[in-house]
Tab-separated table of C-alpha atoms in Angstrom:
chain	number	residue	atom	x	y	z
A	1	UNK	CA	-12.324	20.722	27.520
A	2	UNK	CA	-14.037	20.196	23.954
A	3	UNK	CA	-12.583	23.020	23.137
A	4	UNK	CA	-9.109	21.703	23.458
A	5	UNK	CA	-10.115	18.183	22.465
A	6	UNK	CA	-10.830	20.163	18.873
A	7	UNK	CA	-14.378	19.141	18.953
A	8	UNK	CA	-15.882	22.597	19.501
A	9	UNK	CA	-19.038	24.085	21.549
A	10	UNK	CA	-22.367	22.531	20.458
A	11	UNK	CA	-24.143	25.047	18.622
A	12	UNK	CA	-27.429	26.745	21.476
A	13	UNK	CA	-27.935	29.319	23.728
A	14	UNK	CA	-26.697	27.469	26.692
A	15	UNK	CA	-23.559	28.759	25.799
A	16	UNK	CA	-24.126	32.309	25.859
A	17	UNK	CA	-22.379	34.676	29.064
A	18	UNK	CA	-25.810	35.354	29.967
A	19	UNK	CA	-27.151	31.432	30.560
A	20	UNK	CA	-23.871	30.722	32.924
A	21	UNK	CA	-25.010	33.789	35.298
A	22	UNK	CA	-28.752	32.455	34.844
A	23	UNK	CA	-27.295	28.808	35.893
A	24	UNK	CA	-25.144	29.925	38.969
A	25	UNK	CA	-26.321	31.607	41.787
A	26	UNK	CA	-24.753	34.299	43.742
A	27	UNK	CA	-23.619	31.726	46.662
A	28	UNK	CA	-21.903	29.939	43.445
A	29	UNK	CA	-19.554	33.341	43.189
A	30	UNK	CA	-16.949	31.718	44.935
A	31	UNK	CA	-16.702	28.028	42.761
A	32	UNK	CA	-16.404	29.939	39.548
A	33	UNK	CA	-13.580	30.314	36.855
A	34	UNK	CA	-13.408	33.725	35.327
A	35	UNK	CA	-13.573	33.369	31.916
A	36	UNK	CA	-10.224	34.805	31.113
A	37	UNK	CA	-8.820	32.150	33.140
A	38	UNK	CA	-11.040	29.275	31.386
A	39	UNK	CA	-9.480	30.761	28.227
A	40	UNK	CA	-5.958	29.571	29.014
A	41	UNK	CA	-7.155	26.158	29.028
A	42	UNK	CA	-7.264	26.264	25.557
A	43	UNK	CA	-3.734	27.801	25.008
A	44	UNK	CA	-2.015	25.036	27.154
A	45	UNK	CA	-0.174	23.075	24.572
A	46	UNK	CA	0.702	20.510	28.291
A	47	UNK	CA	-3.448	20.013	28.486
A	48	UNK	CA	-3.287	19.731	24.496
A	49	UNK	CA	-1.196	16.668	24.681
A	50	UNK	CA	-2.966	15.137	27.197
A	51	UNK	CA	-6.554	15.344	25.655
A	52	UNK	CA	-4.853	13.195	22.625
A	53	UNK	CA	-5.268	10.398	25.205
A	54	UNK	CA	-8.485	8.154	23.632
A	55	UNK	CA	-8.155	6.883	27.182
A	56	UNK	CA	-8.841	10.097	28.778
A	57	UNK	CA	-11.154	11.663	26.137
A	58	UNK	CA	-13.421	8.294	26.676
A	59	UNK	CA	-13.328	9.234	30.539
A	60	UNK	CA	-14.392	12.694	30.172
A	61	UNK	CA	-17.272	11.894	27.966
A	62	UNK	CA	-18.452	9.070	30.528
A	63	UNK	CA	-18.401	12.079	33.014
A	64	UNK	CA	-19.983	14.252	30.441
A	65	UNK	CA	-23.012	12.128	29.840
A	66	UNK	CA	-23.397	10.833	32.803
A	67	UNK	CA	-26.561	11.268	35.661
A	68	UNK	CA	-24.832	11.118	38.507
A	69	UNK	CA	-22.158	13.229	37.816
A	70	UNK	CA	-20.897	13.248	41.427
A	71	UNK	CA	-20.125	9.767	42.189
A	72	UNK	CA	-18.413	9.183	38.837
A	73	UNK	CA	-16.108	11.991	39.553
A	74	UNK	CA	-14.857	10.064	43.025
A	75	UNK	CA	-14.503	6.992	41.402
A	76	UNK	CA	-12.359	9.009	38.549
A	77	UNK	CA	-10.209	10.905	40.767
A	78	UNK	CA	-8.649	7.490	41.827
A	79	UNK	CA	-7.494	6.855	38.348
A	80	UNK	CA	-4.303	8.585	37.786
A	81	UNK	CA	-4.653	9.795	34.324
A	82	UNK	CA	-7.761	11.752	34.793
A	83	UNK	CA	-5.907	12.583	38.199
A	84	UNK	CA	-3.431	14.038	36.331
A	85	UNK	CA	-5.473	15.734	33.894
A	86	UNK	CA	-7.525	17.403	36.738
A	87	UNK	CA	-4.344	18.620	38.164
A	88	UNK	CA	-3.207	20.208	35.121
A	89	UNK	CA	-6.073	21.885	34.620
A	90	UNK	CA	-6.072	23.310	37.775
A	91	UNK	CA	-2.342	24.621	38.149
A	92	UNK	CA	-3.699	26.578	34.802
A	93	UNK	CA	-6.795	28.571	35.963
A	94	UNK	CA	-4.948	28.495	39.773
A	95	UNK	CA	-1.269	28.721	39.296
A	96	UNK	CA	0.980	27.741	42.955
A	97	UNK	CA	1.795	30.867	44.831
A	98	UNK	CA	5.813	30.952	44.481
A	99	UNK	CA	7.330	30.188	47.533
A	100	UNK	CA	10.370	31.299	49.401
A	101	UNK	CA	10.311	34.449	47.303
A	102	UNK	CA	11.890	37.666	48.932
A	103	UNK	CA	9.896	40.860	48.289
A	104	UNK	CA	10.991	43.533	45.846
């Protein structure tokens, strides 16, 4: 997301491969994004124009610095631009399956 918002990772070792698999455990395997996938997000010229939204860059920097990260999020998810945001970010790193396609 900073990334794409053009303000870059903050310099530190929490950023390294090897801090993410220190941070997650194994029973986290299933939650996380490989990060070829995470990559995309900052090709997606559709996420791009989004982030130019002060509206929605103030939002996810309110989540960002926030304690309770959790309750902020439900509160957020009823706001439709961050709503739409989260969805775009997900049909990235999770495209739909296509349906009603006939096998080759």
């Amino acid at each position: 997301e900073r990334e794409a918002a053009g303000q870059g990772l903050p310099p530190g070792p929490a950023h390294g491969s090897r801090a993410l698999e220190d941070i997650l455990s194994e029973e986290d395997e299933q939650d996380r994004v490989p990060l070829h996938k995470l990559k995309l997000l900052g090709e997606s010229e559709e996420l791009r124009g989004l982030l130019l939204n002060p509206h929605l860059r103030q939002l996810l920097l309110t989540i960002d610095q926030a304690q309770d990260k959790s309750s902020l999020m439900r509160k957020f998810m009823q706001e439709p631009l961050f709503v739409e945001f989260a969805d775009c970010c997900l049909s990235i790193v999770e495209p739909p399956e296509k349906e009603n396609v006939l096998p080759e």
